[in-house]
N, CA, C and O atoms as a GROMACS GRO file, in nm:
protein
  396
    1LEU      N    1   0.347   0.776   0.182
    1LEU     CA    2   0.455   0.789   0.084
    1LEU      C    3   0.397   0.807  -0.055
    1LEU      O    4   0.297   0.745  -0.092
    2ALA      N    5   0.460   0.891  -0.130
    2ALA     CA    6   0.417   0.910  -0.269
    2ALA      C    7   0.450   0.784  -0.348
    2ALA      O    8   0.558   0.728  -0.335
    3SER      N    9   0.355   0.741  -0.429
    3SER     CA   10   0.375   0.615  -0.500
    3SER      C   11   0.491   0.622  -0.599
    3SER      O   12   0.550   0.519  -0.632
    4HIS      N   13   0.525   0.743  -0.646
    4HIS     CA   14   0.634   0.753  -0.743
    4HIS      C   15   0.770   0.720  -0.682
    4HIS      O   16   0.867   0.699  -0.755
    5MET      N   17   0.778   0.716  -0.549
    5MET     CA   18   0.905   0.685  -0.484
    5MET      C   19   0.927   0.535  -0.472
    5MET      O   20   1.039   0.490  -0.450
    6VAL      N   21   0.822   0.456  -0.488
    6VAL     CA   22   0.833   0.313  -0.467
    6VAL      C   23   0.912   0.248  -0.580
    6VAL      O   24   0.882   0.267  -0.698
    7LEU      N   25   1.014   0.170  -0.542
    7LEU     CA   26   1.094   0.094  -0.637
    7LEU      C   27   1.049  -0.051  -0.629
    7LEU      O   28   1.040  -0.108  -0.520
    8THR      N   29   1.020  -0.110  -0.743
    8THR     CA   30   0.980  -0.251  -0.748
    8THR      C   31   1.079  -0.328  -0.833
    8THR      O   32   1.116  -0.286  -0.942
    9LEU      N   33   1.122  -0.442  -0.781
    9LEU     CA   34   1.205  -0.534  -0.857
    9LEU      C   35   1.121  -0.655  -0.894
    9LEU      O   36   1.050  -0.710  -0.809
   10LEU      N   37   1.130  -0.696  -1.019
   10LEU     CA   38   1.070  -0.821  -1.062
   10LEU      C   39   1.185  -0.917  -1.090
   10LEU      O   40   1.271  -0.891  -1.173
   11VAL      N   41   1.185  -1.028  -1.019
   11VAL     CA   42   1.295  -1.122  -1.024
   11VAL      C   43   1.243  -1.256  -1.077
   11VAL      O   44   1.139  -1.305  -1.032
   12THR      N   45   1.315  -1.314  -1.172
   12THR     CA   46   1.279  -1.446  -1.224
   12THR      C   47   1.393  -1.542  -1.195
   12THR      O   48   1.510  -1.514  -1.222
   13ILE      N   49   1.356  -1.658  -1.140
   13ILE     CA   50   1.454  -1.761  -1.106
   13ILE      C   51   1.411  -1.891  -1.172
   13ILE      O   52   1.295  -1.932  -1.159
   14VAL      N   53   1.503  -1.956  -1.241
   14VAL     CA   54   1.476  -2.086  -1.300
   14VAL      C   55   1.572  -2.187  -1.237
   14VAL      O   56   1.694  -2.175  -1.249
   15ALA      N   57   1.514  -2.286  -1.169
   15ALA     CA   58   1.594  -2.388  -1.102
   15ALA      C   59   1.625  -2.503  -1.197
   15ALA      O   60   1.551  -2.529  -1.291
   16LYS      N   61   1.737  -2.570  -1.170
   16LYS     CA   62   1.769  -2.693  -1.242
   16LYS      C   63   1.662  -2.797  -1.209
   16LYS      O   64   1.606  -2.796  -1.100
   17PRO      N   65   1.635  -2.888  -1.303
   17PRO     CA   66   1.539  -2.994  -1.274
   17PRO      C   67   1.575  -3.067  -1.145
   17PRO      O   68   1.690  -3.101  -1.120
   18GLY      N   69   1.473  -3.090  -1.063
   18GLY     CA   70   1.494  -3.157  -0.936
   18GLY      C   71   1.523  -3.064  -0.820
   18GLY      O   72   1.519  -3.106  -0.704
   19HIS      N   73   1.553  -2.937  -0.849
   19HIS     CA   74   1.586  -2.843  -0.743
   19HIS      C   75   1.473  -2.743  -0.714
   19HIS      O   76   1.490  -2.653  -0.632
   20GLY      N   77   1.358  -2.759  -0.781
   20GLY     CA   78   1.245  -2.672  -0.753
   20GLY      C   79   1.207  -2.668  -0.606
   20GLY      O   80   1.190  -2.559  -0.551
   21PRO      N   81   1.194  -2.784  -0.539
   21PRO     CA   82   1.159  -2.782  -0.397
   21PRO      C   83   1.263  -2.712  -0.309
   21PRO      O   84   1.228  -2.645  -0.212
   22ASP      N   85   1.392  -2.728  -0.344
   22ASP     CA   86   1.499  -2.661  -0.268
   22ASP      C   87   1.486  -2.510  -0.279
   22ASP      O   88   1.494  -2.437  -0.180
   23VAL      N   89   1.466  -2.464  -0.403
   23VAL     CA   90   1.453  -2.320  -0.427
   23VAL      C   91   1.328  -2.266  -0.358
   23VAL      O   92   1.331  -2.158  -0.298
   24ALA      N   93   1.218  -2.340  -0.367
   24ALA     CA   94   1.093  -2.296  -0.303
   24ALA      C   95   1.114  -2.276  -0.152
   24ALA      O   96   1.070  -2.176  -0.096
   25GLN      N   97   1.179  -2.372  -0.088
   25GLN     CA   98   1.203  -2.363   0.056
   25GLN      C   99   1.293  -2.244   0.089
   25GLN      O  100   1.266  -2.170   0.184
   26LEU      N  101   1.398  -2.224   0.009
   26LEU     CA  102   1.490  -2.112   0.033
   26LEU      C  103   1.419  -1.979   0.014
   26LEU      O  104   1.441  -1.886   0.091
   27LEU      N  105   1.333  -1.968  -0.088
   27LEU     CA  106   1.261  -1.843  -0.113
   27LEU      C  107   1.162  -1.812   0.000
   27LEU      O  108   1.144  -1.696   0.037
   28LYS      N  109   1.098  -1.915   0.054
   28LYS     CA  110   1.006  -1.891   0.167
   28LYS      C  111   1.083  -1.839   0.288
   28LYS      O  112   1.038  -1.748   0.357
   29LYS      N  113   1.201  -1.897   0.312
   29LYS     CA  114   1.285  -1.849   0.422
   29LYS      C  115   1.329  -1.705   0.396
   29LYS      O  116   1.323  -1.621   0.486
   30ALA      N  117   1.373  -1.679   0.273
   30ALA     CA  118   1.419  -1.544   0.237
   30ALA      C  119   1.308  -1.442   0.256
   30ALA      O  120   1.332  -1.332   0.307
   31SER      N  121   1.187  -1.477   0.216
   31SER     CA  122   1.075  -1.385   0.228
   31SER      C  123   1.049  -1.348   0.374
   31SER      O  124   1.024  -1.232   0.406
   32SER      N  125   1.056  -1.447   0.462
   32SER     CA  126   1.030  -1.421   0.604
   32SER      C  127   1.137  -1.331   0.665
   32SER      O  128   1.111  -1.258   0.761
   33ILE      N  129   1.259  -1.336   0.609
   33ILE     CA  130   1.369  -1.252   0.658
   33ILE      C  131   1.365  -1.113   0.596
   33ILE      O  132   1.367  -1.013   0.667
   34TYR      N  133   1.358  -1.108   0.464
   34TYR     CA  134   1.366  -0.980   0.394
   34TYR      C  135   1.244  -0.891   0.417
   34TYR      O  136   1.256  -0.769   0.415
   35ALA      N  137   1.128  -0.950   0.439
   35ALA     CA  138   1.007  -0.871   0.461
   35ALA      C  139   1.018  -0.780   0.584
   35ALA      O  140   0.945  -0.683   0.597
   36LYS      N  141   1.112  -0.814   0.673
   36LYS     CA  142   1.130  -0.735   0.796
   36LYS      C  143   1.231  -0.621   0.779
   36LYS      O  144   1.244  -0.537   0.868
   37ASP      N  145   1.302  -0.618   0.667
   37ASP     CA  146   1.402  -0.514   0.645
   37ASP      C  147   1.338  -0.376   0.642
   37ASP      O  148   1.230  -0.357   0.587
   38GLU      N  149   1.407  -0.280   0.702
   38GLU     CA  150   1.360  -0.142   0.697
   38GLU      C  151   1.356  -0.097   0.552
   38GLU      O  152   1.453  -0.117   0.477
   39GLY      N  153   1.245  -0.036   0.511
   39GLY     CA  154   1.231   0.013   0.375
   39GLY      C  155   1.172  -0.088   0.279
   39GLY      O  156   1.147  -0.055   0.163
   40THR      N  157   1.150  -0.211   0.324
   40THR     CA  158   1.088  -0.313   0.239
   40THR      C  159   0.938  -0.311   0.262
   40THR      O  160   0.891  -0.332   0.374
   41LEU      N  161   0.863  -0.285   0.156
   41LEU     CA  162   0.716  -0.285   0.165
   41LEU      C  163   0.661  -0.426   0.150
   41LEU      O  164   0.575  -0.469   0.226
   42ASP      N  165   0.712  -0.497   0.050
   42ASP     CA  166   0.666  -0.633   0.022
   42ASP      C  167   0.781  -0.715  -0.034
   42ASP      O  168   0.871  -0.662  -0.099
   43TRP      N  169   0.777  -0.843  -0.009
   43TRP     CA  170   0.875  -0.936  -0.068
   43TRP      C  171   0.798  -1.066  -0.092
   43TRP      O  172   0.800  -1.157  -0.010
   44HIS      N  173   0.731  -1.072  -0.207
   44HIS     CA  174   0.642  -1.184  -0.240
   44HIS      C  175   0.711  -1.283  -0.332
   44HIS      O  176   0.774  -1.244  -0.430
   45VAL      N  177   0.699  -1.412  -0.299
   45VAL     CA  178   0.755  -1.516  -0.385
   45VAL      C  179   0.641  -1.598  -0.444
   45VAL      O  180   0.540  -1.625  -0.379
   46MET      N  181   0.660  -1.638  -0.569
   46MET     CA  182   0.558  -1.715  -0.641
   46MET      C  183   0.625  -1.825  -0.721
   46MET      O  184   0.740  -1.812  -0.763
   47GLN      N  185   0.553  -1.933  -0.741
   47GLN     CA  186   0.599  -2.045  -0.822
   47GLN      C  187   0.509  -2.054  -0.944
   47GLN      O  188   0.387  -2.040  -0.933
   48SER      N  189   0.567  -2.076  -1.059
   48SER     CA  190   0.490  -2.082  -1.182
   48SER      C  191   0.382  -2.189  -1.175
   48SER      O  192   0.404  -2.299  -1.125
   49ALA      N  193   0.265  -2.156  -1.226
   49ALA     CA  194   0.155  -2.252  -1.232
   49ALA      C  195   0.181  -2.358  -1.339
   49ALA      O  196   0.115  -2.462  -1.341
   50SER      N  197   0.277  -2.331  -1.428
   50SER     CA  198   0.303  -2.424  -1.538
   50SER      C  199   0.434  -2.501  -1.525
   50SER      O  200   0.471  -2.577  -1.615
   51GLY      N  201   0.505  -2.482  -1.414
   51GLY     CA  202   0.630  -2.556  -1.397
   51GLY      C  203   0.692  -2.531  -1.261
   51GLY      O  204   0.708  -2.416  -1.220
   52GLU      N  205   0.726  -2.639  -1.191
   52GLU     CA  206   0.774  -2.625  -1.053
   52GLU      C  207   0.913  -2.564  -1.041
   52GLU      O  208   0.957  -2.533  -0.930
   53ASN      N  209   0.983  -2.546  -1.154
   53ASN     CA  210   1.120  -2.496  -1.147
   53ASN      C  211   1.134  -2.347  -1.176
   53ASN      O  212   1.245  -2.294  -1.176
   54THR      N  213   1.023  -2.279  -1.201
   54THR     CA  214   1.029  -2.135  -1.232
   54THR      C  215   0.960  -2.056  -1.122
   54THR      O  216   0.849  -2.089  -1.080
   55PHE      N  217   1.029  -1.952  -1.077
   55PHE     CA  218   0.981  -1.871  -0.966
   55PHE      C  219   0.989  -1.724  -1.001
   55PHE      O  220   1.069  -1.682  -1.084
   56ALA      N  221   0.903  -1.647  -0.937
   56ALA     CA  222   0.907  -1.502  -0.950
   56ALA      C  223   0.906  -1.441  -0.811
   56ALA      O  224   0.846  -1.494  -0.718
   57ILE      N  225   0.973  -1.328  -0.799
   57ILE     CA  226   0.971  -1.251  -0.674
   57ILE      C  227   0.933  -1.109  -0.711
   57ILE      O  228   0.985  -1.052  -0.807
   58VAL      N  229   0.842  -1.051  -0.634
   58VAL     CA  230   0.809  -0.910  -0.645
   58VAL      C  231   0.860  -0.845  -0.517
   58VAL      O  232   0.810  -0.871  -0.408
   59GLU      N  233   0.960  -0.760  -0.532
   59GLU     CA  234   1.020  -0.690  -0.418
   59GLU      C  235   0.984  -0.542  -0.430
   59GLU      O  236   1.014  -0.478  -0.531
   60ARG      N  237   0.920  -0.488  -0.326
   60ARG     CA  238   0.880  -0.347  -0.329
   60ARG      C  239   0.950  -0.273  -0.215
   60ARG      O  240   0.946  -0.316  -0.100
   61PHE      N  241   1.014  -0.163  -0.250
   61PHE     CA  242   1.090  -0.084  -0.153
   61PHE      C  243   1.037   0.059  -0.147
   61PHE      O  244   0.991   0.113  -0.248
   62THR      N  245   1.044   0.120  -0.029
   62THR     CA  246   0.992   0.255  -0.010
   62THR      C  247   1.064   0.356  -0.098
   62THR      O  248   1.005   0.456  -0.139
   63GLN      N  249   1.191   0.330  -0.126
   63GLN     CA  250   1.272   0.419  -0.209
   63GLN      C  251   1.393   0.341  -0.257
   63GLN      O  252   1.426   0.237  -0.199
   64PRO      N  253   1.459   0.387  -0.362
   64PRO     CA  254   1.574   0.313  -0.416
   64PRO      C  255   1.682   0.282  -0.312
   64PRO      O  256   1.746   0.176  -0.318
   65GLU      N  257   1.702   0.372  -0.217
   65GLU     CA  258   1.806   0.350  -0.116
   65GLU      C  259   1.779   0.227  -0.029
   65GLU      O  260   1.872   0.169   0.027
   66ALA      N  261   1.652   0.189  -0.018
   66ALA     CA  262   1.618   0.072   0.064
   66ALA      C  263   1.675  -0.057   0.004
   66ALA      O  264   1.689  -0.157   0.074
   67LEU      N  265   1.707  -0.054  -0.124
   67LEU     CA  266   1.768  -0.170  -0.188
   67LEU      C  267   1.905  -0.197  -0.127
   67LEU      O  268   1.947  -0.312  -0.118
   68GLN      N  269   1.976  -0.092  -0.084
   68GLN     CA  270   2.106  -0.109  -0.020
   68GLN      C  271   2.090  -0.182   0.113
   68GLN      O  272   2.173  -0.265   0.149
   69THR      N  273   1.984  -0.150   0.186
   69THR     CA  274   1.956  -0.219   0.313
   69THR      C  275   1.932  -0.367   0.286
   69THR      O  276   1.982  -0.453   0.359
   70HIS      N  277   1.856  -0.397   0.182
   70HIS     CA  278   1.827  -0.535   0.144
   70HIS      C  279   1.957  -0.610   0.113
   70HIS      O  280   1.977  -0.721   0.162
   71CYS      N  281   2.043  -0.551   0.034
   71CYS     CA  282   2.168  -0.617  -0.005
   71CYS      C  283   2.266  -0.630   0.111
   71CYS      O  284   2.355  -0.714   0.108
   72ALA      N  285   2.250  -0.545   0.214
   72ALA     CA  286   2.338  -0.550   0.331
   72ALA      C  287   2.290  -0.651   0.435
   72ALA      O  288   2.361  -0.679   0.531
   73ASN      N  289   2.171  -0.705   0.417
   73ASN     CA  290   2.119  -0.805   0.509
   73ASN      C  291   2.216  -0.924   0.511
   73ASN      O  292   2.255  -0.973   0.404
   74PRO      N  293   2.256  -0.972   0.630
   74PRO     CA  294   2.349  -1.084   0.637
   74PRO      C  295   2.303  -1.208   0.558
   74PRO      O  296   2.385  -1.287   0.512
   75PHE      N  297   2.172  -1.225   0.543
   75PHE     CA  298   2.120  -1.341   0.471
   75PHE      C  299   2.144  -1.332   0.321
   75PHE      O  300   2.142  -1.433   0.251
   76TYR      N  301   2.166  -1.210   0.270
   76TYR     CA  302   2.182  -1.189   0.126
   76TYR      C  303   2.296  -1.275   0.069
   76TYR      O  304   2.279  -1.341  -0.033
   77ALA      N  305   2.412  -1.274   0.135
   77ALA     CA  306   2.528  -1.351   0.088
   77ALA      C  307   2.501  -1.501   0.101
   77ALA      O  308   2.538  -1.580   0.014
   78GLU      N  309   2.435  -1.540   0.211
   78GLU     CA  310   2.402  -1.682   0.233
   78GLU      C  311   2.306  -1.731   0.124
   78GLU      O  312   2.320  -1.842   0.072
   79PHE      N  313   2.208  -1.648   0.091
   79PHE     CA  314   2.112  -1.682  -0.012
   79PHE      C  315   2.183  -1.708  -0.145
   79PHE      O  316   2.160  -1.810  -0.211
   80GLY      N  317   2.270  -1.614  -0.184
   80GLY     CA  318   2.342  -1.627  -0.311
   80GLY      C  319   2.429  -1.751  -0.316
   80GLY      O  320   2.435  -1.819  -0.419
   81ALA      N  321   2.497  -1.780  -0.206
   81ALA     CA  322   2.585  -1.896  -0.200
   81ALA      C  323   2.506  -2.026  -0.204
   81ALA      O  324   2.549  -2.125  -0.263
   82THR      N  325   2.389  -2.025  -0.141
   82THR     CA  326   2.306  -2.146  -0.134
   82THR      C  327   2.240  -2.176  -0.267
   82THR      O  328   2.235  -2.291  -0.309
   83ILE      N  329   2.188  -2.073  -0.334
   83ILE     CA  330   2.107  -2.095  -0.454
   83ILE      C  331   2.191  -2.118  -0.580
   83ILE      O  332   2.142  -2.175  -0.677
   84LYS      N  333   2.316  -2.074  -0.581
   84LYS     CA  334   2.393  -2.071  -0.707
   84LYS      C  335   2.402  -2.207  -0.776
   84LYS      O  336   2.395  -2.213  -0.899
   85ASP      N  337   2.418  -2.314  -0.702
   85ASP     CA  338   2.432  -2.446  -0.765
   85ASP      C  339   2.298  -2.505  -0.808
   85ASP      O  340   2.294  -2.607  -0.878
   86TRP      N  341   2.189  -2.443  -0.769
   86TRP     CA  342   2.056  -2.491  -0.804
   86TRP      C  343   1.999  -2.421  -0.927
   86TRP      O  344   1.892  -2.458  -0.975
   87LEU      N  345   2.070  -2.321  -0.979
   87LEU     CA  346   2.016  -2.239  -1.088
   87LEU      C  347   2.041  -2.299  -1.225
   87LEU      O  348   2.150  -2.346  -1.256
   88ALA      N  349   1.937  -2.298  -1.308
   88ALA     CA  350   1.950  -2.342  -1.447
   88ALA      C  351   2.002  -2.229  -1.534
   88ALA      O  352   2.060  -2.252  -1.640
   89GLU      N  353   1.980  -2.106  -1.489
   89GLU     CA  354   2.027  -1.987  -1.562
   89GLU      C  355   2.045  -1.874  -1.461
   89GLU      O  356   2.003  -1.883  -1.346
   90GLU      N  357   2.107  -1.767  -1.507
   90GLU     CA  358   2.131  -1.652  -1.421
   90GLU      C  359   1.998  -1.591  -1.375
   90GLU      O  360   1.902  -1.585  -1.451
   91ILE      N  361   1.996  -1.546  -1.251
   91ILE     CA  362   1.877  -1.480  -1.198
   91ILE      C  363   1.855  -1.350  -1.277
   91ILE      O  364   1.948  -1.272  -1.296
   92LYS      N  365   1.731  -1.329  -1.321
   92LYS     CA  366   1.698  -1.209  -1.398
   92LYS      C  367   1.629  -1.109  -1.307
   92LYS      O  368   1.529  -1.141  -1.242
   93VAL      N  369   1.682  -0.986  -1.302
   93VAL     CA  370   1.624  -0.880  -1.219
   93VAL      C  371   1.595  -0.758  -1.306
   93VAL      O  372   1.683  -0.710  -1.376
   94THR      N  373   1.472  -0.710  -1.300
   94THR     CA  374   1.439  -0.585  -1.369
   94THR      C  375   1.384  -0.488  -1.266
   94THR      O  376   1.313  -0.527  -1.174
   95LYS      N  377   1.416  -0.360  -1.284
   95LYS     CA  378   1.371  -0.254  -1.191
   95LYS      C  379   1.255  -0.178  -1.253
   95LYS      O  380   1.254  -0.150  -1.372
   96TRP      N  381   1.157  -0.144  -1.169
   96TRP     CA  382   1.037  -0.075  -1.212
   96TRP      C  383   1.005   0.037  -1.116
   96TRP      O  384   1.023   0.023  -0.995
   97ASN      N  385   0.957   0.148  -1.168
   97ASN     CA  386   0.905   0.258  -1.087
   97ASN      C  387   0.754   0.253  -1.094
   97ASN      O  388   0.696   0.254  -1.203
   98GLU      N  389   0.690   0.249  -0.979
   98GLU     CA  390   0.544   0.243  -0.978
   98GLU      C  391   0.484   0.376  -1.022
   98GLU      O  392   0.538   0.482  -0.992
   99LEU      N  393   0.374   0.369  -1.092
   99LEU     CA  394   0.303   0.487  -1.139
   99LEU      C  395   0.194   0.526  -1.041
   99LEU      O  396   0.122   0.624  -1.064
   0.00000   0.00000   0.00000
């Protein structure tokens, strides 16, 4: 695949104090599910080295259309419903085109 077709999302999640472990567990589960989606190249989750309540996700898709497959995954709605009460702020998502 040409690298210019790859869509990357950088996602930042900040959990409420005390909910870092909950979010970490949910993200590990999400990664194991989403990594199998057709069109998903990578779905990496990370926890900040300077605070247990801040997380980053790097999501890489073969093409922009693969994001629709990701959002159609049955776990997507469950993830949103589960994490919403644990969030200190809105999830931040930025889209990037690889060079």
